Tab-separated table of C-alpha atoms in Angstrom:
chain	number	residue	atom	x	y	z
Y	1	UNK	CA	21.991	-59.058	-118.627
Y	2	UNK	CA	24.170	-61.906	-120.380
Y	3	UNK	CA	25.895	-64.038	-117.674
Y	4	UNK	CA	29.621	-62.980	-119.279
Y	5	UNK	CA	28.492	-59.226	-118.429
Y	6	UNK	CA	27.473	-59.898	-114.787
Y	7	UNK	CA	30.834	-61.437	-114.557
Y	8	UNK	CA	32.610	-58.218	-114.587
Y	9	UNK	CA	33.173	-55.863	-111.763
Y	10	UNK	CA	31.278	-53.267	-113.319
Y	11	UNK	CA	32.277	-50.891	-109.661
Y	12	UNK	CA	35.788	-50.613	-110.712
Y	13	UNK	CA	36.156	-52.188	-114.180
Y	14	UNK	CA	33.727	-49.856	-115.805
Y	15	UNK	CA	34.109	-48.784	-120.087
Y	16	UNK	CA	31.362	-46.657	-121.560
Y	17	UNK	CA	33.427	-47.413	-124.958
Y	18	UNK	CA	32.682	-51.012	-124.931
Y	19	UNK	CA	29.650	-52.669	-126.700
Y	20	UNK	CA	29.177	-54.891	-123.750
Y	21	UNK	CA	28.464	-51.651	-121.956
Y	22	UNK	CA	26.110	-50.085	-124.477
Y	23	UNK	CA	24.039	-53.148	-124.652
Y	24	UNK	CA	23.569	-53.708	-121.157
Y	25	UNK	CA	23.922	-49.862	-119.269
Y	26	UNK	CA	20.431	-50.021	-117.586
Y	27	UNK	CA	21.121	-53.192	-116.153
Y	28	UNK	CA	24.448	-52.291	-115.160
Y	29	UNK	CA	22.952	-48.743	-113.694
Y	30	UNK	CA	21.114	-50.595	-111.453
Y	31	UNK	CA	23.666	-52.990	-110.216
Y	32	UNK	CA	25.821	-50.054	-109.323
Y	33	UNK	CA	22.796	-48.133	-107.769
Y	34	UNK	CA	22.179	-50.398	-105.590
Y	35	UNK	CA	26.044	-52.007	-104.957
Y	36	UNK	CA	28.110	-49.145	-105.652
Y	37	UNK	CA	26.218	-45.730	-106.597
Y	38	UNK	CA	29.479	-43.744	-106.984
Y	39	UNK	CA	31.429	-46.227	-108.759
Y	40	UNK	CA	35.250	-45.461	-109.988
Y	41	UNK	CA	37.610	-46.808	-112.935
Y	42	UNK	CA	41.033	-46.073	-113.406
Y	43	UNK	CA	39.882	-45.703	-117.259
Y	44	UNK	CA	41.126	-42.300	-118.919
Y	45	UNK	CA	43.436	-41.704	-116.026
Y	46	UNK	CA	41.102	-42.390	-113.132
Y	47	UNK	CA	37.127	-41.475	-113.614
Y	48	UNK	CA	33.750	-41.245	-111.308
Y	49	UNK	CA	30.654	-42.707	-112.106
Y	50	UNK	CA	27.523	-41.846	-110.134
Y	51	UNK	CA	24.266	-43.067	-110.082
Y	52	UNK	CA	21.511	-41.689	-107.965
Y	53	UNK	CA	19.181	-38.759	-109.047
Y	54	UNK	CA	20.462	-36.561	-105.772
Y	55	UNK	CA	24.514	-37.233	-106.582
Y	56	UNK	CA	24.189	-36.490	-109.959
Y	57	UNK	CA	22.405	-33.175	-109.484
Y	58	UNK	CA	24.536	-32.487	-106.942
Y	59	UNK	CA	27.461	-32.685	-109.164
Y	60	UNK	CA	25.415	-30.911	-112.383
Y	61	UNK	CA	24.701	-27.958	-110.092
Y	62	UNK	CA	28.075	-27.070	-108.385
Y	63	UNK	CA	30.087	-25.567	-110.668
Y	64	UNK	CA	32.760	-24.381	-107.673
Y	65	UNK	CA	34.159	-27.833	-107.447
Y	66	UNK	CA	33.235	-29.657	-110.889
Y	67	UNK	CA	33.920	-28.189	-114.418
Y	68	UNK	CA	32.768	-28.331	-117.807
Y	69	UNK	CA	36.093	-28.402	-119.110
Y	70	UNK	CA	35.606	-32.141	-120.093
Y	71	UNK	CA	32.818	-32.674	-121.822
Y	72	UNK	CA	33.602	-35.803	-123.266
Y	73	UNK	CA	36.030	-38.082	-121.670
Y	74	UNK	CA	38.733	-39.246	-123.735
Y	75	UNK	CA	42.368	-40.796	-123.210
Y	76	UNK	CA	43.630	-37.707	-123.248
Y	77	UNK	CA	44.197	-35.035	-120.082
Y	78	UNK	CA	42.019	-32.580	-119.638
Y	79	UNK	CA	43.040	-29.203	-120.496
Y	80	UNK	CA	41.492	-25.882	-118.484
Y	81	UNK	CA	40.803	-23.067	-120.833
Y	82	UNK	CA	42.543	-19.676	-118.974
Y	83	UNK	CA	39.382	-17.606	-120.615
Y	84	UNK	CA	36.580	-20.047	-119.456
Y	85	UNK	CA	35.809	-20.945	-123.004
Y	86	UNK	CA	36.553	-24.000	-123.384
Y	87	UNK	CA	36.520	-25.908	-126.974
Y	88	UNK	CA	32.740	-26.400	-127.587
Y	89	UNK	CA	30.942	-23.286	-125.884
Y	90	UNK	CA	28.523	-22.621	-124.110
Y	91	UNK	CA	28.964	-26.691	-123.181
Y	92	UNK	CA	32.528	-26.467	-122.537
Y	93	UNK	CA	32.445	-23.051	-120.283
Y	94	UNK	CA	32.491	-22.300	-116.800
Y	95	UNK	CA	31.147	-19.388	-114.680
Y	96	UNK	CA	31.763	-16.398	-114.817
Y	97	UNK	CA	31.967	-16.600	-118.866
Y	98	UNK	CA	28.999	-19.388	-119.486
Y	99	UNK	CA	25.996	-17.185	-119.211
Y	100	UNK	CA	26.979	-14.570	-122.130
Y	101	UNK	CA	28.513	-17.880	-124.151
Y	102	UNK	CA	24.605	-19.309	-123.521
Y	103	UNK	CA	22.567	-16.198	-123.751
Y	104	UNK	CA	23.443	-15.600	-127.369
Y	105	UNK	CA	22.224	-18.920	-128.782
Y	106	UNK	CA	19.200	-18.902	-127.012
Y	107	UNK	CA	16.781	-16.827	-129.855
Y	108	UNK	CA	18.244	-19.282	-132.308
Y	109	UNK	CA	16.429	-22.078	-130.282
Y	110	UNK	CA	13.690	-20.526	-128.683
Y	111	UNK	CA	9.752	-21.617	-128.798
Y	112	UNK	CA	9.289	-19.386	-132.212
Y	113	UNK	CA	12.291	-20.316	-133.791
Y	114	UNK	CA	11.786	-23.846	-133.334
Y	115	UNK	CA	7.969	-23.493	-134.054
Y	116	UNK	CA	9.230	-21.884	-137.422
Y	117	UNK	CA	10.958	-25.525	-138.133
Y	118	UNK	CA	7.896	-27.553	-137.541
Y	119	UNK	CA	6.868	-27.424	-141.505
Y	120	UNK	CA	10.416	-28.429	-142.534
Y	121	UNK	CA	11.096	-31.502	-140.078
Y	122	UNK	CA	7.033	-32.898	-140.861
Y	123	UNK	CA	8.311	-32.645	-144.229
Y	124	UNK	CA	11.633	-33.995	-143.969
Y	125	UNK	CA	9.908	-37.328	-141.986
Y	126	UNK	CA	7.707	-37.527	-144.376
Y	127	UNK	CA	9.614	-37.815	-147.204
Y	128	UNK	CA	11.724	-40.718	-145.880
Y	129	UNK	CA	8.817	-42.523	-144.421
Y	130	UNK	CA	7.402	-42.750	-148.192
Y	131	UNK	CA	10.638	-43.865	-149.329
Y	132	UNK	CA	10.790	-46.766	-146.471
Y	133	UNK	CA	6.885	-47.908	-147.188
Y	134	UNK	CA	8.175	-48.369	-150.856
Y	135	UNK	CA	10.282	-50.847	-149.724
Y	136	UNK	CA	8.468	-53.139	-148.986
Y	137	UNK	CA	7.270	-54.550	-145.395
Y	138	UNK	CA	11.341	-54.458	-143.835
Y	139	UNK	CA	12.733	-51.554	-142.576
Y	140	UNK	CA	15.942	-50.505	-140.131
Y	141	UNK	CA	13.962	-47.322	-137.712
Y	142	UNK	CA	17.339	-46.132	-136.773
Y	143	UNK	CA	19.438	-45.769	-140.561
Y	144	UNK	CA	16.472	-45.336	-142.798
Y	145	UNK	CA	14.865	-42.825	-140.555
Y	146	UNK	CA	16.012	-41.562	-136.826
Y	147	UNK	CA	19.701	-41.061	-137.774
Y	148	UNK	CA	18.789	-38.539	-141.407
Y	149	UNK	CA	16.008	-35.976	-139.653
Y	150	UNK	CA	17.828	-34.011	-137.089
Y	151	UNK	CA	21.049	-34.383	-139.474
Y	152	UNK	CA	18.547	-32.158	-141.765
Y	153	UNK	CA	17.143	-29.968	-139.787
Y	154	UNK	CA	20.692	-29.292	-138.257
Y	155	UNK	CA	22.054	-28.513	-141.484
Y	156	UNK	CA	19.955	-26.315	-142.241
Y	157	UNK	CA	19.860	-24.148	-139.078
Y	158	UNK	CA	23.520	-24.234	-139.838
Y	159	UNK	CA	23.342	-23.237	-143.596
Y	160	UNK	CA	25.066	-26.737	-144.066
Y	161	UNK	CA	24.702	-29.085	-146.651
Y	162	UNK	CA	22.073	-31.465	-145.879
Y	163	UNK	CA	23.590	-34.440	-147.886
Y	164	UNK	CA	26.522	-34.213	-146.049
Y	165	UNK	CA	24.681	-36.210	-143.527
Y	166	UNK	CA	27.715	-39.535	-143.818
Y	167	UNK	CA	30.005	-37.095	-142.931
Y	168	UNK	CA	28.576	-35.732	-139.925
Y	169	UNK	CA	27.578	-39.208	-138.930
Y	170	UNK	CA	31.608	-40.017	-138.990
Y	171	UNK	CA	32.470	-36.788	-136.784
Y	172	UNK	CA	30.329	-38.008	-134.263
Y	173	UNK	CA	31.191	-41.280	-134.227
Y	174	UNK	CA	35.104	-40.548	-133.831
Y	175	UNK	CA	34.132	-37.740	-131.004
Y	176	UNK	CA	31.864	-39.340	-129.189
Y	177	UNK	CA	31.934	-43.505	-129.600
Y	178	UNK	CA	35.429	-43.885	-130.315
Y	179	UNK	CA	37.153	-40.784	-128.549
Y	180	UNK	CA	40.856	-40.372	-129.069
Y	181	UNK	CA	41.004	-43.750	-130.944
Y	182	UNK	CA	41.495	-42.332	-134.772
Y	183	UNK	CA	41.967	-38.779	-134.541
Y	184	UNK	CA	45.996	-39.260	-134.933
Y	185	UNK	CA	45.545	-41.006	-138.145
Y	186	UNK	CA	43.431	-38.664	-140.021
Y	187	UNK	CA	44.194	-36.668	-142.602
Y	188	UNK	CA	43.380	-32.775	-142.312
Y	189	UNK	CA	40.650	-33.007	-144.640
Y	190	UNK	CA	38.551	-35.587	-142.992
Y	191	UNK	CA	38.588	-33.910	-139.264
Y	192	UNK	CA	35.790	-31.582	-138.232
Y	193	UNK	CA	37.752	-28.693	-138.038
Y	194	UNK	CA	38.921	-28.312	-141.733
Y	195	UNK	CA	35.340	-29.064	-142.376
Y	196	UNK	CA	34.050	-26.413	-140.494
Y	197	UNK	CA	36.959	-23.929	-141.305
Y	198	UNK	CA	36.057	-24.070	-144.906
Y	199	UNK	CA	32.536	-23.787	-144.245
Y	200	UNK	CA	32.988	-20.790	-141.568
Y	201	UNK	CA	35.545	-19.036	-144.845
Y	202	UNK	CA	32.685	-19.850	-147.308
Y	203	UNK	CA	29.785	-17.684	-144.890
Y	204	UNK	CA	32.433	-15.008	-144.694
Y	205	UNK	CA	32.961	-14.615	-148.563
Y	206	UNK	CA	29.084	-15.486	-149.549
Y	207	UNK	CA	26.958	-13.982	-146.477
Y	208	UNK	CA	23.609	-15.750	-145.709
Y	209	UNK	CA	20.918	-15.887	-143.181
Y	210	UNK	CA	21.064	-18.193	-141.328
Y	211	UNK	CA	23.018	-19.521	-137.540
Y	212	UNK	CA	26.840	-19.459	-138.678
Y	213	UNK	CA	26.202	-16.496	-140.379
Y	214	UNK	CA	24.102	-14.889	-137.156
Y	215	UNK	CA	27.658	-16.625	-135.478
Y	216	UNK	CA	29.981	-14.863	-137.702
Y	217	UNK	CA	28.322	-11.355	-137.080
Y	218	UNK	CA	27.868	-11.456	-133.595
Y	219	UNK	CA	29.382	-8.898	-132.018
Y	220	UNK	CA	30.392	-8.845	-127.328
Y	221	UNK	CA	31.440	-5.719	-126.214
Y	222	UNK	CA	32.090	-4.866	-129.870
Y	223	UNK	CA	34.035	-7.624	-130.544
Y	224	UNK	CA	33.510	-10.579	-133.380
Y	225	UNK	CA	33.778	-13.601	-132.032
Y	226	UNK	CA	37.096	-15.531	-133.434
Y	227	UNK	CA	36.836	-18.214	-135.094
Y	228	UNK	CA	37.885	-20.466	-132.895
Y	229	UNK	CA	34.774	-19.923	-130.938
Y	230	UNK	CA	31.954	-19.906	-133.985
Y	231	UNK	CA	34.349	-23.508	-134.781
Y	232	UNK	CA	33.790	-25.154	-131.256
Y	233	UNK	CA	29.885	-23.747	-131.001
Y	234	UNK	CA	29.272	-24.871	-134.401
Y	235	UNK	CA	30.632	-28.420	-133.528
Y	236	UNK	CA	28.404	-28.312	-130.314
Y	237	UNK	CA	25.579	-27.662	-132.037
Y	238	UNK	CA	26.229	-30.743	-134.478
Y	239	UNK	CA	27.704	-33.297	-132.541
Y	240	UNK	CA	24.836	-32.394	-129.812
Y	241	UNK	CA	22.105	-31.842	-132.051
Y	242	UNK	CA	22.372	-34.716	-134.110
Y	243	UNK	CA	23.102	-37.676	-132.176
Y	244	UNK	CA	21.113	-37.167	-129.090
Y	245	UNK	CA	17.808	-36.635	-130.998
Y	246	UNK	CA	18.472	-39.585	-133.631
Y	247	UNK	CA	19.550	-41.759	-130.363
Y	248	UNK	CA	16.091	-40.502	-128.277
Y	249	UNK	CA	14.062	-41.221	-131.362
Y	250	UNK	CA	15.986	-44.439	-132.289
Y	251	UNK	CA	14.805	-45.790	-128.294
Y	252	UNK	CA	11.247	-44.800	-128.473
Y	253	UNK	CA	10.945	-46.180	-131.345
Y	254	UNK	CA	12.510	-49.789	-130.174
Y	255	UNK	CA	10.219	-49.893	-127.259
Y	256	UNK	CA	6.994	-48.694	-129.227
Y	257	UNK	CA	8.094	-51.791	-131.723
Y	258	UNK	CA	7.888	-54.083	-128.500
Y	259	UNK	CA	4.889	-52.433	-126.737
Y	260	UNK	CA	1.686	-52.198	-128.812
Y	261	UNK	CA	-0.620	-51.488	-126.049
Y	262	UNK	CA	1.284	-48.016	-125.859
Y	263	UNK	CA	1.700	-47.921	-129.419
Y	264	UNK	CA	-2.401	-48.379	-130.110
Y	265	UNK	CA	-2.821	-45.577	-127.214
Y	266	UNK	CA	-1.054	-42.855	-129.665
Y	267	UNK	CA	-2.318	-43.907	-132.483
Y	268	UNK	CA	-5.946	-43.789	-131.133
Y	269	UNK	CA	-5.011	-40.436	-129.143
Y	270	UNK	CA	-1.884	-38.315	-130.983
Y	271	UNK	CA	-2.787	-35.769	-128.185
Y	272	UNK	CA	-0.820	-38.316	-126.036
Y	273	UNK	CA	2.500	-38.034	-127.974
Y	274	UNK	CA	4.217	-35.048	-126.300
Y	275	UNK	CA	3.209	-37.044	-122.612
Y	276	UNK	CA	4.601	-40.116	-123.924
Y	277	UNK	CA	7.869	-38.281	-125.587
Y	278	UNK	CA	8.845	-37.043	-121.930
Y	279	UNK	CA	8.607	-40.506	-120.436
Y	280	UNK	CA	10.130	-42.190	-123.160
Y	281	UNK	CA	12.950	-39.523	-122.966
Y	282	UNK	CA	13.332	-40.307	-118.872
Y	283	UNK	CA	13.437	-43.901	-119.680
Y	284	UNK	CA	16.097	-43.964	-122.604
Y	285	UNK	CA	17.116	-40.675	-122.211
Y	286	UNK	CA	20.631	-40.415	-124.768
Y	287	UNK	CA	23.293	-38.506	-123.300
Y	288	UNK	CA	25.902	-38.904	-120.261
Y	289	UNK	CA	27.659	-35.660	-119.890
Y	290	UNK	CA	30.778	-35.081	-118.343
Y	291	UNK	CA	32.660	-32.685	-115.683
Y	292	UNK	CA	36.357	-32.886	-114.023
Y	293	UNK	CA	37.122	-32.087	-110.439
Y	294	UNK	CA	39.275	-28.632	-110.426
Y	295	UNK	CA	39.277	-28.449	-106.530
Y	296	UNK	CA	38.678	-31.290	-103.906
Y	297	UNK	CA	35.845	-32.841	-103.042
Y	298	UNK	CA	34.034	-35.193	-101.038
Y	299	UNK	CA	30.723	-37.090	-102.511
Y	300	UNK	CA	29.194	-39.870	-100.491
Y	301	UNK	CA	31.978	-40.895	-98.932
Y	302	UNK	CA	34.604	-40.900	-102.192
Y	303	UNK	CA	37.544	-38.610	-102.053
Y	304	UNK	CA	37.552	-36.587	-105.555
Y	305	UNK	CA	40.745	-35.525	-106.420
Y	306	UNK	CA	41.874	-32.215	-108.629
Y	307	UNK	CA	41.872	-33.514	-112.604
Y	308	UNK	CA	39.255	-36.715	-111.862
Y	309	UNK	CA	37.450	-37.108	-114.696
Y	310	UNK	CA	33.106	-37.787	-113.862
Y	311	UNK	CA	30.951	-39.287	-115.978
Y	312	UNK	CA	27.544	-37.936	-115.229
Y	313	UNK	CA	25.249	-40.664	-116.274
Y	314	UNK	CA	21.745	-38.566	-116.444
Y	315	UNK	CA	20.107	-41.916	-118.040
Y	316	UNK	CA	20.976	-43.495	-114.552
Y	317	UNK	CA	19.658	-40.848	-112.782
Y	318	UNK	CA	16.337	-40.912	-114.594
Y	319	UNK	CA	16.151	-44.859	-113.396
Y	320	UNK	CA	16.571	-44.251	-109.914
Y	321	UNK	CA	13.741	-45.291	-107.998
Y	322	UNK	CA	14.324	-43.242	-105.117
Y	323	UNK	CA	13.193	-40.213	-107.380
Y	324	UNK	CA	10.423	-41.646	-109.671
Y	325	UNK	CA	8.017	-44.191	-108.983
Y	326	UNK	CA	7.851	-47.255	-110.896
Y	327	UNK	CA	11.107	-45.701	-112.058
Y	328	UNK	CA	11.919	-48.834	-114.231
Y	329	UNK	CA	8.783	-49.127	-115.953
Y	330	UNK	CA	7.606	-46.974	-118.813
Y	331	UNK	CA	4.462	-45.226	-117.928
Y	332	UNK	CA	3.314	-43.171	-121.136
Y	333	UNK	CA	0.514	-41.154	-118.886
Y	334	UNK	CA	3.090	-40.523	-116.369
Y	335	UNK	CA	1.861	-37.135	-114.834
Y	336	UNK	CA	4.923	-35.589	-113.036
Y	337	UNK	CA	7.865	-36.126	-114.999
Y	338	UNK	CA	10.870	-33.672	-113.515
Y	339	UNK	CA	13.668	-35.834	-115.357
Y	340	UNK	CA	17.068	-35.160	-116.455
Y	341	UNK	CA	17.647	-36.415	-120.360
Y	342	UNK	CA	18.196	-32.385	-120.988
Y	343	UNK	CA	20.589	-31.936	-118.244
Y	344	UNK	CA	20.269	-30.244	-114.859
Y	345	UNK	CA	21.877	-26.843	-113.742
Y	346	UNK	CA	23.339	-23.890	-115.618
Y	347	UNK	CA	24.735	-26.148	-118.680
Y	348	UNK	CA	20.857	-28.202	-118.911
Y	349	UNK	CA	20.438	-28.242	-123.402
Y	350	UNK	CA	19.917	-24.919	-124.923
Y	351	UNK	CA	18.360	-27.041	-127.462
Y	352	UNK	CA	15.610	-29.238	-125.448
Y	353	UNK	CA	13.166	-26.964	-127.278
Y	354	UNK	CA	14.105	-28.060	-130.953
Y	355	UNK	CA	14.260	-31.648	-129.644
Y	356	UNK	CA	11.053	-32.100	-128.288
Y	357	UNK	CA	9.776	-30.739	-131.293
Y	358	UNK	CA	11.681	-33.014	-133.492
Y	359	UNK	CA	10.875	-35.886	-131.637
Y	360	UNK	CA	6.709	-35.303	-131.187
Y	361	UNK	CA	6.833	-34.749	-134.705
Y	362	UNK	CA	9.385	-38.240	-135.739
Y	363	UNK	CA	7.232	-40.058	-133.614
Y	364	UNK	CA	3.669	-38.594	-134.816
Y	365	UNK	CA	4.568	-38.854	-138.737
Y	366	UNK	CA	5.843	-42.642	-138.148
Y	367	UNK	CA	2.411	-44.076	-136.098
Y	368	UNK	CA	0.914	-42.319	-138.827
Y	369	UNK	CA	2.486	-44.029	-141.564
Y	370	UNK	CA	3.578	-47.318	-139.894
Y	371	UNK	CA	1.126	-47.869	-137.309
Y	372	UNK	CA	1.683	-51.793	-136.866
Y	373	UNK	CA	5.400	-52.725	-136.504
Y	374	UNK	CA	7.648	-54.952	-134.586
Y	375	UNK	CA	11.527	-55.695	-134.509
Y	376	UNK	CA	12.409	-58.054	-137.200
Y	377	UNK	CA	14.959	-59.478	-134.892
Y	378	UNK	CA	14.997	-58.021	-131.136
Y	379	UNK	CA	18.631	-59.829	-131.134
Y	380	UNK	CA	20.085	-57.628	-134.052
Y	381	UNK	CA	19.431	-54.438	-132.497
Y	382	UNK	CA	22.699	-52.911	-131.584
Y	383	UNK	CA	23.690	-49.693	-129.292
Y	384	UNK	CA	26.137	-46.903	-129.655
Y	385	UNK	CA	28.782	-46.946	-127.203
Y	386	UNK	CA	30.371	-43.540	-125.875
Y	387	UNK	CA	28.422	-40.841	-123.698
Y	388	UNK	CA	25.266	-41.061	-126.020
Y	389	UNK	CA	23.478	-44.221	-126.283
Y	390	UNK	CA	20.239	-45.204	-128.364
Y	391	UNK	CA	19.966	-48.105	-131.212
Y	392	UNK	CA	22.225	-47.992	-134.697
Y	393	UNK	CA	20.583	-50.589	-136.006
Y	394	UNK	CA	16.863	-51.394	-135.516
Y	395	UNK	CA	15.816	-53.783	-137.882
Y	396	UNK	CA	11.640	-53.779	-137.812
Y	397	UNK	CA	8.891	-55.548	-139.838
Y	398	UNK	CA	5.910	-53.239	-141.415
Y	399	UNK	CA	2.958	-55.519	-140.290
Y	400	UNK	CA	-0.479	-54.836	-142.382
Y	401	UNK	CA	-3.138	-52.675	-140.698
């Protein structure tokens, strides 16, 4: 950790928005584990930060006291949806409403589905690995290839353009980097919601197969769903989709670059890959969720107050050595590997199952291709700020054979 960084009072002075932040979060995990594990800011009108494994999942599983409501903190307050909804569901509901919002998505996501991708994310990786070995020997891991395949694959599920991939990368960026910082000066046409409003109109007037269309036809009780809610699940299922699996793949790939003892164990032993996904995913996993207090609440000691904002740092959680051994070491073997980067409780990823296969696949079609590789400059590697974290630029050298 850079000596400006330690400088700070990360237990009450805490910014997930800031750079310093995203370059130096583990370190600053552990300071606070072991200082102040339920730290609190009085950024975005006053918000909690645990993290320990046990607080965390404490928090994750009681939905009496903690909502989804928030589910990324921003400036602004948080509003409670009267139906349970929220703006993004399932990720934005709350009991009684969440398990219907859930249970509908999950054939789009399950084992066959996502099996049923395989063939088109190989391909997709594939494709852009040939492009980056015609380059030449210099390569960025995270632009030329983690950040385009689960824009793709996405897309597609979506019935989506695929080359739209800039724009999605924007979305996310504003929603979850920068939240509340640019919204108020964009026009209508450059905000996710026209975007998706006009795509949402177009699967109405030209029906296809495919998951907005599946959306669009649903029918609860004999209802449609409006389209207010295909909108906010659609967005979900970008925003969440994309960035957490370019940001888990982005991170294994950084430490594979600096580790070729692991790297020469999966590329003697592919068989290894899904083992070694899981404990690179507890190591770097991507995403900090978030929740709001709607009654009061005590948690080790700290008085939680009605409208408190939590940021519920799952990475942290994964790091805490009082639930994993060796907890800040990265053990590719590692045998028993219960961690969090999916979530815990009733809101854990509906899609962990299209993840996991994106990223075995990412990682299997890259040591196949680029088998020797290192950062070109460890210095240059930079890390997204907001609730998901993982490298947007990662600058490596193609060594020979």
């Amino acid at each position: 950790m850079d000596s400006d960084i330690t400088a700070l009072d990360w237990a009450t002075e805490f910014d997930h928005t800031t750079s310093e932040w995203a370059q130096n979060a583990i370190e600053i995990w552990d300071q606070l584990r072991s200082d102040c594990p339920i730290a609190h800011s009085e950024l975005f009108g006053g918000t909690w930060l645990p993290t320990r494994y046990d607080d965390i999942s404490t928090i994750a599983r009681d939905t009496d006291h903690f909502s989804n409501a928030a589910a990324v903190i921003g400036p602004d307050p948080v509003e409670f949806d009267p139906a349970g909804l929220g703006f993004a569901p399932p990720i934005t509901t709350d009991p009684p409403h969440h398990k219907e919002a859930r249970r509908y998505l999950l054939p789009a996501f399950s084992p066959m589905a996502v099996d049923a991708l395989e063939p088109a994310t190989r391909a997709v990786c594939q494709e852009l690995l040939a492009d980056i070995k015609a380059k030449g020997d210099l390569a960025d891991a995270a632009v030329d290839y983690a950040q385009h395949i689960p824009v793709r694959i996405i897309a597609k599920m979506l019935g989506l353009d695929e080359s739209d991939g800039d724009r999605f990368r924007v979305f996310i960026h504003r929603i979850l980097a920068a939240p509340g910082q640019e919204d108020a000066v964009l026009a209508e046409e450059e905000t996710l919601e026209f975007y998706l409003n006009k795509a949402i109109a177009d699967h109405r007037e030209n029906p296809r197969d495919d998951l907005m269309g599946y959306l669009i036809n649903l029918r609860i009780d004999d209802k449609p769903l409006t389209d207010e809610h295909i909108r906010g699940t659609c967005a979900l299922l970008l925003i969440a989709g994309i960035d957490t699996t370019w940001s888990a793949l982005g991170a294994s790939l950084w430490h594979l670059a600096q580790n070729p003892d692991d790297r020469q164990r999966l590329v003697d032993d592919p068989s290894m890959i899904p083992t070694a996904v899981e404990e690179l995913l507890r190591a770097f996993a991507p995403v900090t969720m978030a929740r709001v207090v709607k009654e009061d609440v005590e948690l080790g000691g700290c008085p939680m107050k009605v409208g408190d904002k939590i940021l519920l740092a799952f990475p942290a959680g994964n790091r805490d050595p009082e639930a994993f051994e060796d907890s800040d070491k990265v053990v590719i073997d590692r045998a028993q590997n219960r961690h969090a980067a999916f979530g815990l409780g009733i809101h854990r990823c509906v899609g962990s199952n299209l993840a996991r296969m994106e990223l075995n696949v990412a990682v299997e079609e890259w040591l196949k291709a680029i088998p020797n590789y290192e950062l070109t400059d460890a210095a240059s590697v930079t890390w997204s700020t907001g609730q998901v974290r993982g490298p947007r630029k990662l600058p490596v050298t193609i060594l020979a054979d």
